[in-house]
Amino acid sequence: RQYYPTDVVLFRGFAREGARSSLSEVAIDGMTEQWSLKFNATGSDYNLGLHPTSNSHTFAVATFRTTCGTDGLNILGEVLYAESGVPSACHCKQLCVDRIGGGCSTWKFRKPAQGETTGTCFLQSTYQDGETCEDAADFVSGDTGIRVTHATPGVVVAQQAVDV
């Protein structure tokens, strides 16, 4: 009998200049984004492809659609930094996470113009409700997600109550 996964998780992090993301989902140096999918006998929310091999074994393939932020949303805020040549919204989110210490809390990614392969990333320190005359269809926006910069107590003792 073959067994296939019921839960599949994909994490996106960074690797640069000898540094890598920590395996934390909430640390500043942690993963940028995570996607999780489920599969069960009655249906799935991901593409489970069963592929036979030449030696009569079968393997499963889960297909993820990796996106960051909300498409068609143009978050307004005070721009701290703008960078062109950014490949994707997930790269833009990572740039914001990298600059949390400098005040970045939200980001927006202007999608590449037709014929271009990179867009522009705007890192922002504030979030403002309001209208803009700029078409939001050209943007993907989001925030850094929950990131823990400090916690007290720093150490939790087993079987001792802790307020969070």
PDB file of C-alpha atoms in Angstrom, residues 152-163:
ATOM      1  CA  THR A 152       9.733  38.751  28.317  1.00  0.00           C
ATOM      2  CA  PRO A 153      10.573  36.434  29.953  1.00  0.00           C
ATOM      3  CA  GLY A 154      13.423  35.391  27.688  1.00  0.00           C
ATOM      4  CA  VAL A 155      13.338  31.853  29.051  1.00  0.00           C
ATOM      5  CA  VAL A 156      10.282  29.756  29.918  1.00  0.00           C
ATOM      6  CA  VAL A 157      10.621  27.134  32.624  1.00  0.00           C
ATOM      7  CA  ALA A 158       8.683  23.899  32.146  1.00  0.00           C
ATOM      8  CA  GLN A 159       5.435  23.605  34.162  1.00  0.00           C
ATOM      9  CA  GLN A 160       5.516  27.270  35.176  1.00  0.00           C
ATOM     10  CA  ALA A 161       2.711  29.673  34.193  1.00  0.00           C
ATOM     11  CA  VAL A 162       3.694  32.383  31.685  1.00  0.00           C
ATOM     12  CA  ASP A 163       1.729  35.434  30.551  1.00  0.00           C
TER      13      ASP A 163
END
